[in-house]
Amino acid sequence: MASAAQRNIRSISYAKYGYFFILPFFLVYCFFQVWPLINTFILSFYGNGQKVEDFIGLDNFRALLFGTSTTGMGRTAKAIHETFIQTLGNTFIVWIGNFIPQICLSLALAVWFTDSKLKIKGKGFFKIVMYMPNIITAASVAALYLSLFAESEYGSVNNLLMSAGIIDSPIKFVTGCWQSRGMIMFIQCWMWFGNTMIMLMSGIMGLNPSLFEAANIDGASSGQVFRKITLPLLRPIMLYTLVTSMIGGLQMYDIPYLYKKGTQRNEYTRTVAVFIYEHFREKMPNPNYGFSAAASVILFFITIILGSFAFAMNRDKDEAMKKKERKAYAKALKAKQKGLGGMEI
Amino acid sequence: MSSANGAKDNYTAKLRIKSIILFVVMILLTIICLLPIYILIINATRASADVTSGVSLIPGNYLAKNFDTLFNHPMFVNFKPLIGFRNSAIIAGSATVLSVFFSALTAYGLVVYDFKLRGPAYTFILAVMMVPMQVTSVGFLQFMLKLNLGDSYIPLIVPTVAAPAIVFFMRQYLKSSFPLDIVEAARIDGCGEFRTFLTIAIPMMKPAIAVQAIFAFVANWNNFYQPSMILVSRKQNQLTIPMMVSMITSNDKVNDYGAKYAAIGLSIVPIVLVYLVLSKFIVEGVALGGVKE
């Protein structure tokens, strides 16, 4: 009886339920993500401000990338080009300045935390504390640092440094070029190193422990273990971290946007995401959809190129090795056949 | 023999010294992580004049007064924390429920049923996981304004139905710990497909759902970009907590520093407390899911 029922059930096709179940996701995704993406591409061919309805072809891209225009943007094109190039540079500088210290610190911490030979007390506590900055609202973090590092002598840090006699006049933590960039790098690093550390830790703990044991028995130093075992095996996870951090870096918005003195933003920390937002949102009655959309499209392609480049780099090595193995195998097979053939003769 | 012992002693001594050095490093990092928040809390309890005259590690007795200023002084007319908390809770709460439920549904569909487009659908979800939000936001806002949805919570809540990263996580979870035989057994017992999902799969996915719900809630609660983009007219009773905090910092007229710190503290302390309660769970969740925005 049961087997008959079972057979009966097997013969029913349930495929249509699969479509039902994933349908809401795809409907919503197409409506709220795919169409807006296409819409962004479309808008990038249209004008700005009052002329938002006019089709101007590739002029927005021309303006952003080269500062030229065929539809008479003239001076505006030049200015927008300079700002855009600067924002690209800012994004890159701030991302590098936050990523390198962050990955070094996280990697070191992850290795130390997972090293069974070292007995560090309170590991759980440290992990919880180090992840905490990541959970706090970025807007509040920016507000907190702005208050602590305010530029007048009333700012806590300037106040402390001045009363200790280290400096004579307040440091321009918010409007200075490298001071403000440094602060944003520091805040980003402060917020994200715990997260990166935990990801790398889970990666290290997923590695085969017998490798580490064998290395220990062979008397490898911890530096050797790190360079010869941990680092090579961790490559896929490092790569994932690199790619996600890169994409996150390209979108860096909250802190650079909010870290400003009153209402005046300084030009040294304006990232691409802030540039996009300023043009389509802050100029609201007459938004510059064209410039923002074109910048978004450029950002989109940069993301794709960087992402695929990173993935290709990772895959190539493995694939090359597999290819080599396959070749060697084919060769061996051939030799074997030859050998057998020879015997036959 | 003795030289071997010496080497061994040397080795353990080395390890011990290293452990101590590392412990000191950890303490330093802990201080770096906690000090800003500690000073924030201390400054929130001090009078404005004290805050501007120097840093202190000892709390003052001005907290009640600061809160009084915060709630009643016209300087803080834009800062209505209770309204902000309510709005943030509405948005983050509904976004969490929608994203977690529909992600579970999508992941279940992808794992349990064998259909022609299963492979392509999954590849699509993997591919779009990496598309930055900023890239679509221009077209998104223009489209929403056309539909007359500016100043509405709908563009903030409904799109969360499609959350590729959560689907990915749920799918991994189902693959590793959901026996498909159960579905068949339910069918034999005459249970409908959707009911199987609701009454059998969802309870079995509880751990994954809990982790993802926490992260989705935090992400939506902290979201600053989208609400400030969509809520075009900045109506006061619609603002979220991050937006209110950002308004305080960009307002030059706010010169009561104690109250300002109290305002920032009010936006940070609740989330820190919740974090401390759920911390073990959250830290494990990060390791599990590789959740990163």
XYZ file of C-alpha atoms in Angstrom:
638
model
C 0.000 0.000 0.000
C 2.593 2.458 1.157
C 4.830 1.683 -1.758
C 1.967 2.216 -4.179
C 1.258 5.581 -2.594
C 4.930 6.409 -2.751
C 5.099 5.501 -6.403
C 2.041 7.565 -6.996
C 3.662 10.560 -5.324
C 6.897 10.135 -7.247
C 4.988 10.268 -10.510
C 3.480 13.661 -9.656
C 5.622 16.518 -10.824
C 6.328 19.048 -8.132
C 8.418 21.306 -10.345
C 5.727 23.962 -10.524
C 5.917 24.467 -6.749
C 9.561 25.361 -7.156
C 8.518 28.235 -9.389
C 5.788 29.294 -6.953
C 8.235 29.389 -4.087
C 10.880 31.488 -5.790
C 8.412 33.712 -7.632
C 7.996 36.460 -4.960
C 11.751 36.929 -4.760
C 12.161 37.374 -8.485
C 9.092 39.578 -8.910
C 10.242 41.956 -6.182
C 13.845 41.833 -7.333
C 12.934 42.714 -10.895
C 10.609 45.512 -9.839
C 12.853 47.127 -7.228
C 16.349 46.263 -8.442
C 16.561 45.176 -12.064
C 14.321 47.887 -13.475
C 16.003 50.629 -11.374
C 19.359 49.393 -12.683
C 18.129 49.625 -16.269
C 16.534 52.955 -15.418
C 19.890 54.195 -14.137
C 21.494 53.250 -17.450
C 18.715 55.072 -19.304
C 18.985 58.165 -17.105
C 22.716 58.319 -17.744
C 21.911 59.313 -21.341
C 19.641 62.147 -20.295
C 20.313 65.698 -19.131
C 20.716 67.377 -15.764
C 18.889 69.944 -13.666
C 16.278 71.750 -15.739
C 17.098 69.671 -18.813
C 16.440 66.327 -17.195
C 14.099 65.347 -20.047
C 16.588 65.931 -22.858
C 18.409 63.045 -24.477
C 22.095 63.942 -24.666
C 23.699 60.618 -25.536
C 27.094 59.979 -24.044
C 27.641 63.555 -22.960
C 27.415 62.823 -19.231
C 30.179 60.267 -19.561
C 32.199 62.674 -21.663
C 31.798 65.336 -19.000
C 32.666 63.050 -16.098
C 35.626 61.317 -17.666
C 37.171 63.974 -19.925
C 35.550 67.285 -19.008
C 34.327 67.871 -22.553
C 30.831 68.229 -23.905
C 29.075 68.450 -27.247
C 25.841 69.880 -25.897
C 27.313 73.058 -24.486
C 27.914 72.173 -20.863
C 31.283 73.896 -21.188
C 32.462 75.111 -17.818
C 30.138 72.804 -15.880
C 31.621 69.797 -17.642
C 35.119 70.828 -16.675
C 34.172 71.423 -13.026
C 32.241 68.186 -12.782
C 35.142 66.285 -14.339
C 37.585 67.649 -11.780
C 35.273 66.848 -8.866
C 34.564 63.350 -10.148
C 38.209 62.449 -10.657
C 38.959 63.765 -7.192
C 36.161 61.706 -5.651
C 37.488 58.584 -7.380
C 40.919 59.327 -5.949
C 39.475 60.009 -2.494
C 37.533 56.748 -2.525
C 40.620 54.824 -3.511
C 42.896 56.525 -0.969
C 40.472 56.138 1.908
C 39.747 52.519 1.011
C 43.439 51.555 0.774
C 44.240 53.438 3.966
C 41.536 51.556 5.803
C 41.890 48.154 4.173
C 45.613 47.533 4.605
C 45.830 48.181 8.354
C 42.491 46.444 8.809
C 43.473 43.218 7.050
C 46.882 43.116 8.765
C 45.371 43.627 12.190
C 42.520 41.185 11.588
C 44.802 38.521 10.179
C 47.235 38.805 13.077
C 44.416 38.643 15.609
C 42.763 35.722 13.840
C 46.040 33.763 13.809
C 46.690 34.490 17.481
C 43.177 33.638 18.551
C 43.225 30.298 16.739
C 46.752 29.309 17.817
C 46.248 26.447 20.253
C 49.752 26.853 21.704
C 49.120 30.364 22.944
C 46.960 30.640 25.992
C 45.252 33.998 25.826
C 42.781 34.572 28.610
C 39.319 35.934 27.889
C 39.234 35.173 24.160
C 35.439 35.263 24.108
C 35.366 38.650 25.801
C 37.902 40.150 23.383
C 35.998 38.862 20.382
C 32.751 40.382 21.639
C 34.369 43.733 22.363
C 36.175 43.881 19.037
C 33.061 43.140 17.046
C 30.976 45.710 18.917
C 31.857 48.829 16.860
C 30.407 47.086 13.827
C 26.947 46.895 15.336
C 26.638 50.598 16.162
C 24.762 52.892 13.808
C 27.270 54.527 11.467
C 25.452 57.855 11.797
C 25.967 57.763 15.556
C 29.597 56.723 15.153
C 30.197 59.712 12.902
C 28.431 61.995 15.377
C 30.466 60.591 18.251
C 33.814 61.065 16.517
C 32.810 64.509 15.300
C 32.117 65.533 18.882
C 35.284 63.971 20.282
C 37.520 65.345 17.536
C 35.820 68.717 17.103
C 38.216 71.315 15.753
C 37.777 74.027 18.336
C 39.637 73.930 21.627
C 36.409 72.482 23.061
C 36.792 69.177 21.269
C 37.790 66.509 23.779
C 40.894 65.302 21.972
C 42.200 68.728 21.022
C 41.474 69.862 24.553
C 43.441 66.980 26.015
C 46.413 67.450 23.682
C 46.523 71.191 24.314
C 46.342 70.949 28.065
C 49.097 68.323 27.985
C 51.175 70.834 26.071
C 51.683 68.597 23.030
C 50.171 71.053 20.584
C 49.640 74.809 20.678
C 46.666 75.194 18.404
C 43.820 72.749 17.701
C 44.433 70.122 15.010
C 42.037 70.345 12.067
C 40.635 66.837 12.418
C 37.564 67.590 10.308
C 38.580 70.068 7.623
C 42.271 69.270 7.117
C 43.101 67.128 4.081
C 45.089 64.244 5.516
C 43.724 64.735 9.017
C 40.137 64.154 7.877
C 41.104 61.309 5.549
C 43.082 59.732 8.344
C 40.118 60.026 10.684
C 37.792 58.365 8.173
C 40.302 55.590 7.566
C 40.577 55.106 11.299
C 36.802 55.075 11.858
C 36.244 52.591 9.024
C 39.007 50.385 10.360
C 37.623 50.704 13.889
C 34.196 49.628 12.709
C 35.205 46.722 10.502
C 38.327 45.016 11.865
C 36.310 42.867 14.285
C 34.088 41.611 11.507
C 37.044 40.778 9.251
C 38.808 39.096 12.141
C 35.877 36.777 12.867
C 35.530 35.853 9.189
C 39.232 35.019 8.934
C 39.056 33.086 12.198
C 36.264 30.892 10.916
C 38.348 30.380 7.795
C 41.410 29.311 9.755
C 39.387 26.991 11.955
C 38.022 25.321 8.837
C 41.550 24.316 7.763
C 42.701 20.772 8.360
C 44.202 20.684 11.893
C 46.497 17.784 11.070
C 48.534 20.102 8.840
C 49.294 22.316 11.822
C 50.080 19.307 13.985
C 52.471 17.939 11.400
C 54.175 21.327 11.128
C 54.516 21.481 14.902
C 56.064 18.024 15.058
C 58.503 19.007 12.330
C 59.489 21.956 14.480
C 58.185 24.739 12.271
C 58.225 28.174 13.882
C 54.975 30.080 14.082
C 56.230 32.415 11.368
C 56.869 29.453 9.080
C 53.474 27.944 9.833
C 51.869 31.264 8.987
C 53.732 31.779 5.722
C 53.738 28.210 4.439
C 50.434 26.833 5.689
C 47.936 29.369 6.930
C 48.400 32.029 4.278
C 48.285 29.806 1.161
C 45.307 27.828 2.415
C 43.504 30.964 3.466
C 43.731 32.477 0.010
C 40.098 31.915 -1.037
C 38.795 33.521 2.145
C 41.265 36.381 1.900
C 40.096 36.887 -1.641
C 36.469 36.917 -0.570
C 37.324 39.469 2.102
C 39.212 41.546 -0.435
C 36.344 41.532 -2.918
C 33.616 42.306 -0.395
C 35.741 45.005 1.190
C 36.466 46.490 -2.216
C 32.812 46.604 -3.128
C 32.003 47.989 0.303
C 34.790 50.547 -0.168
C 33.375 51.694 -3.497
C 30.027 52.252 -1.792
C 31.538 53.962 1.239
C 28.935 56.525 2.143
C 27.725 56.985 5.714
C 30.938 58.071 7.420
C 32.346 60.241 4.594
C 28.930 61.830 4.134
C 28.344 62.638 7.785
C 31.894 63.423 8.846
C 31.795 67.143 8.126
C 31.884 70.404 9.999
C 28.323 71.625 10.374
C 26.961 71.774 6.855
C 30.207 72.285 4.972
C 31.675 69.144 3.455
C 35.363 69.084 2.731
C 36.535 68.064 -0.723
C 39.177 65.639 0.513
C 36.764 63.064 1.852
C 34.034 63.227 -0.779
C 33.698 59.679 -2.104
C 32.009 58.557 -5.306
C 28.909 57.479 -3.391
C 28.672 60.914 -1.784
C 29.133 62.537 -5.199
C 26.266 60.465 -6.619
C 24.016 61.282 -3.695
C 24.781 65.004 -3.805
C 23.850 65.274 -7.451
C 20.628 63.317 -7.563
C 19.306 63.983 -4.106
C 20.617 67.186 -2.571
C 19.850 69.198 -5.698
C 16.330 67.854 -5.352
C 13.890 70.172 -7.073
C 16.209 69.993 -10.107
C 18.234 66.827 -9.655
C 21.278 66.091 -11.806
C 20.078 62.608 -12.661
C 22.369 62.461 -15.670
C 25.644 62.966 -13.828
C 24.632 60.691 -10.947
C 23.446 57.944 -13.230
C 26.562 58.136 -15.379
C 28.747 57.995 -12.259
C 26.710 54.995 -11.062
C 27.217 53.216 -14.368
C 30.958 53.844 -14.141
C 30.909 52.555 -10.566
C 29.005 49.480 -11.741
C 31.630 48.640 -14.354
C 34.492 49.262 -11.950
C 32.838 46.842 -9.515
C 32.406 44.181 -12.201
C 35.979 44.551 -13.455
C 37.528 44.446 -9.981
C 35.330 41.547 -8.881
C 35.958 39.363 -11.904
C 39.651 40.217 -11.879
C 39.975 39.062 -8.288
C 38.030 35.872 -8.936
C 39.960 35.087 -12.093
C 43.222 35.497 -10.225
C 42.124 32.966 -7.694
C 40.722 30.445 -10.120
C 43.512 30.557 -12.657
C 46.106 29.044 -10.390
C 43.915 26.101 -9.436
C 42.828 25.568 -12.980
C 46.376 25.733 -14.289
C 47.366 23.116 -11.753
C 44.468 20.862 -12.731
C 45.361 21.288 -16.383
C 48.913 20.263 -15.625
C 47.697 17.222 -13.734
C 45.390 16.256 -16.566
C 48.217 16.580 -19.042
C 50.510 14.472 -16.911
C 47.784 11.876 -16.559
C 47.171 11.781 -20.303
C 50.884 11.411 -20.880
C 51.121 8.562 -18.427
C 48.140 6.892 -20.055
C 49.705 7.224 -23.463
C 52.976 5.828 -22.220
C 51.143 2.937 -20.659
C 49.277 2.219 -23.866
C 52.506 2.432 -25.787
C 54.117 0.094 -23.334
C 51.252 -2.362 -23.616
C 51.282 -2.022 -27.389
C 54.974 -2.700 -27.391
C 54.395 -5.833 -25.365
C 51.771 -6.956 -27.772
C 54.129 -6.668 -30.645
C 69.317 15.315 28.502
C 69.717 18.554 30.366
C 70.175 20.494 27.143
C 66.927 19.024 25.816
C 65.207 20.086 29.011
C 66.747 23.509 28.658
C 65.427 23.790 25.138
C 62.000 22.787 26.313
C 62.058 25.301 29.145
C 63.248 27.911 26.735
C 60.379 27.061 24.409
C 57.669 27.277 27.054
C 59.157 30.475 28.422
C 59.089 31.947 24.935
C 55.462 30.966 24.538
C 54.579 32.449 27.879
C 56.247 35.751 27.058
C 54.474 35.815 23.712
C 51.137 35.131 25.403
C 51.707 37.996 27.818
C 52.669 40.421 25.050
C 49.598 39.410 23.071
C 47.411 39.848 26.112
C 48.670 43.414 26.460
C 47.942 44.030 22.773
C 44.402 42.722 23.268
C 43.895 44.996 26.249
C 45.061 47.963 24.187
C 42.657 47.102 21.386
C 39.847 46.681 23.893
C 40.557 50.160 25.210
C 40.540 51.579 21.673
C 37.194 49.908 21.029
C 35.545 50.927 24.270
C 37.065 54.290 25.149
C 35.080 56.423 22.667
C 31.853 54.868 23.885
C 32.871 55.243 27.516
C 33.729 58.922 27.079
C 30.425 59.379 25.285
C 28.508 57.997 28.231
C 30.540 60.020 30.734
C 30.097 63.234 28.761
C 26.370 62.622 28.578
C 26.293 62.920 32.364
C 28.247 66.180 32.524
C 27.272 69.815 32.117
C 28.126 71.486 28.836
C 30.692 73.766 30.493
C 32.483 70.780 32.033
C 32.528 68.904 28.728
C 34.193 71.804 26.948
C 36.719 72.346 29.724
C 38.271 68.895 29.589
C 38.069 65.126 29.372
C 37.061 63.199 32.443
C 36.713 59.518 33.215
C 34.408 60.077 36.172
C 30.676 60.551 35.561
C 29.010 63.816 36.520
C 25.528 64.305 37.923
C 24.044 66.235 35.059
C 22.328 63.384 33.221
C 18.770 64.297 34.192
C 19.365 67.931 33.310
C 20.836 66.959 29.935
C 17.832 64.813 29.158
C 15.560 67.646 30.184
C 17.353 69.952 27.723
C 17.212 67.268 25.069
C 13.475 66.807 25.318
C 12.365 70.368 26.015
C 14.833 72.898 24.668
C 13.924 74.402 21.248
C 17.529 73.790 20.160
C 16.639 70.095 19.843
C 13.327 70.637 18.135
C 14.289 68.158 15.411
C 15.326 65.451 17.815
C 12.357 63.423 18.989
C 13.931 60.148 20.078
C 10.670 58.375 20.844
C 9.274 59.074 17.389
C 12.618 58.094 15.902
C 12.696 54.811 17.783
C 9.126 54.089 16.729
C 9.825 54.772 13.046
C 13.074 52.833 13.042
C 11.329 49.934 14.762
C 8.486 49.912 12.233
C 10.853 49.895 9.269
C 13.435 47.502 10.703
C 10.775 45.169 12.151
C 8.742 44.745 9.003
C 11.841 44.587 6.813
C 13.240 41.817 9.020
C 10.066 39.735 8.929
C 9.706 40.087 5.174
C 13.332 39.434 4.291
C 13.691 36.416 6.544
C 10.391 34.801 5.587
C 10.731 35.243 1.838
C 14.392 34.271 1.870
C 13.478 31.045 3.654
C 10.737 30.480 1.089
C 13.067 31.082 -1.852
C 15.829 28.928 -0.392
C 13.330 26.135 0.304
C 12.075 26.309 -3.265
C 15.622 26.115 -4.584
C 16.596 23.158 -2.420
C 13.491 20.980 -2.317
C 12.161 21.157 -5.865
C 13.867 20.047 -9.003
C 12.911 22.317 -11.852
C 14.435 23.433 -15.087
C 15.390 26.955 -14.031
C 16.755 25.990 -10.645
C 20.406 26.255 -11.686
C 20.059 29.571 -13.522
C 17.954 31.033 -10.694
C 20.608 30.182 -8.123
C 23.409 31.512 -10.313
C 21.457 34.739 -10.722
C 21.086 35.129 -6.966
C 24.807 34.536 -6.474
C 25.697 37.045 -9.142
C 23.491 39.881 -7.889
C 24.701 39.466 -4.315
C 27.634 41.687 -5.174
C 25.821 44.525 -6.973
C 26.325 47.673 -4.889
C 23.176 49.470 -3.804
C 24.464 52.866 -4.917
C 24.537 51.681 -8.483
C 20.773 51.316 -8.674
C 19.794 54.149 -6.370
C 19.457 56.898 -8.991
C 17.074 54.857 -11.097
C 15.370 53.600 -7.946
C 14.584 57.041 -6.555
C 13.446 58.433 -9.907
C 11.171 55.420 -10.391
C 9.737 55.672 -6.868
C 9.051 59.380 -7.258
C 7.243 58.637 -10.501
C 5.070 56.135 -8.632
C 4.453 58.795 -5.987
C 6.169 56.724 -3.317
C 8.551 59.388 -2.041
C 7.840 59.998 1.669
C 6.448 56.487 1.951
C 7.865 53.545 3.861
C 6.950 51.129 1.066
C 10.224 51.582 -0.888
C 12.099 50.938 2.351
C 10.205 47.814 3.373
C 8.923 45.906 0.347
C 12.255 45.571 -1.550
C 13.638 43.600 1.390
C 11.559 40.641 0.176
C 14.438 40.027 -2.225
C 17.570 39.628 -0.108
C 20.107 37.563 -2.095
C 22.644 37.224 0.725
C 20.048 35.834 3.140
C 18.754 33.404 0.499
C 22.306 32.216 -0.029
C 22.806 31.632 3.692
C 19.461 29.834 4.114
C 20.164 27.625 1.138
C 23.496 26.579 2.613
C 21.744 25.807 5.874
C 18.983 23.755 4.250
C 21.506 21.833 2.146
C 23.505 20.864 5.202
C 20.775 20.092 7.698
C 17.406 19.492 6.088
C 16.608 15.888 5.131
C 14.479 15.835 1.984
C 12.840 12.568 3.082
C 10.779 14.586 5.515
C 9.099 16.396 2.636
C 8.202 13.092 1.051
C 6.900 11.718 4.323
C 4.717 14.799 4.701
C 3.378 14.288 1.187
C 2.439 10.715 1.951
C 0.587 11.970 5.003
C -1.313 14.310 2.735
C 0.307 17.534 3.769
C 0.199 20.312 1.199
C 3.438 21.788 -0.123
C 3.065 25.202 1.435
C 1.931 23.722 4.729
C 5.001 21.486 4.756
C 7.113 24.591 4.417
C 5.284 26.467 7.152
C 4.890 23.741 9.747
C 7.936 21.541 9.132
C 10.680 23.462 7.342
C 10.354 26.778 9.191
C 10.658 25.242 12.669
C 13.664 23.253 11.496
C 15.301 26.388 10.124
C 14.949 28.280 13.389
C 18.696 28.665 14.111
C 19.391 30.077 10.648
C 16.321 32.293 10.825
C 17.317 33.681 14.221
C 20.834 34.595 13.080
C 19.645 36.209 9.883
C 16.824 38.034 11.649
C 19.283 39.671 14.043
C 21.546 40.801 11.235
C 18.666 41.986 9.077
C 17.234 43.978 11.967
C 20.551 45.611 12.806
C 21.254 46.433 9.158
C 17.854 48.029 8.672
C 17.918 49.829 11.999
C 21.303 51.348 11.142
C 20.385 52.121 7.548
C 20.955 55.772 6.834
C 21.325 55.927 3.069
C 17.959 54.676 1.912
C 15.648 56.456 4.368
C 17.409 59.763 3.779
C 17.101 59.173 0.051
C 13.433 58.160 -0.005
C 11.921 60.411 2.687
C 12.116 63.433 0.442
C 10.256 66.043 2.483
C 11.897 65.168 5.813
C 8.584 65.190 7.670
C 9.452 65.141 11.326
C 7.156 62.317 12.332
C 8.702 60.101 9.643
C 12.382 60.447 10.493
C 14.415 57.480 11.701
C 16.923 57.585 14.537
C 20.066 57.759 12.351
C 18.534 60.661 10.422
C 17.774 62.536 13.631
C 21.310 62.055 14.912
C 22.732 63.317 11.634
C 20.543 66.411 11.905
C 21.954 67.232 15.314
C 25.540 67.051 14.117
C 24.907 69.230 11.093
C 23.070 71.839 13.165
C 25.422 74.634 14.211
C 22.940 76.013 16.700
C 23.329 73.066 19.040
C 25.811 74.330 21.612
C 24.852 72.353 24.689
C 27.531 69.711 24.419
C 26.358 67.637 27.350
C 22.905 67.287 25.844
C 24.428 66.582 22.438
C 26.384 63.682 23.893
C 23.219 62.511 25.620
C 21.435 62.500 22.267
C 24.173 60.483 20.575
C 24.269 58.167 23.590
C 20.546 57.631 23.345
C 21.008 56.345 19.808
C 23.958 54.097 20.672
C 23.337 52.677 24.136
C 20.166 50.638 23.393
C 21.784 48.839 20.491
C 24.929 48.179 22.549
C 22.825 46.688 25.351
C 20.933 44.438 22.952
C 24.255 43.438 21.439
C 25.711 42.507 24.812
C 22.712 40.281 25.553
C 22.903 38.521 22.176
C 26.647 38.877 21.674
C 27.644 35.232 21.697
C 24.951 34.418 19.225
C 25.929 37.318 16.957
C 29.646 36.591 16.959
C 28.954 32.983 16.035
C 26.544 34.144 13.360
C 29.189 36.298 11.691
C 31.467 33.297 11.460
C 28.678 31.143 10.046
C 27.270 33.353 7.395
C 30.057 35.561 6.267
C 27.585 38.409 6.500
C 29.174 41.528 5.209
C 27.618 44.498 3.601
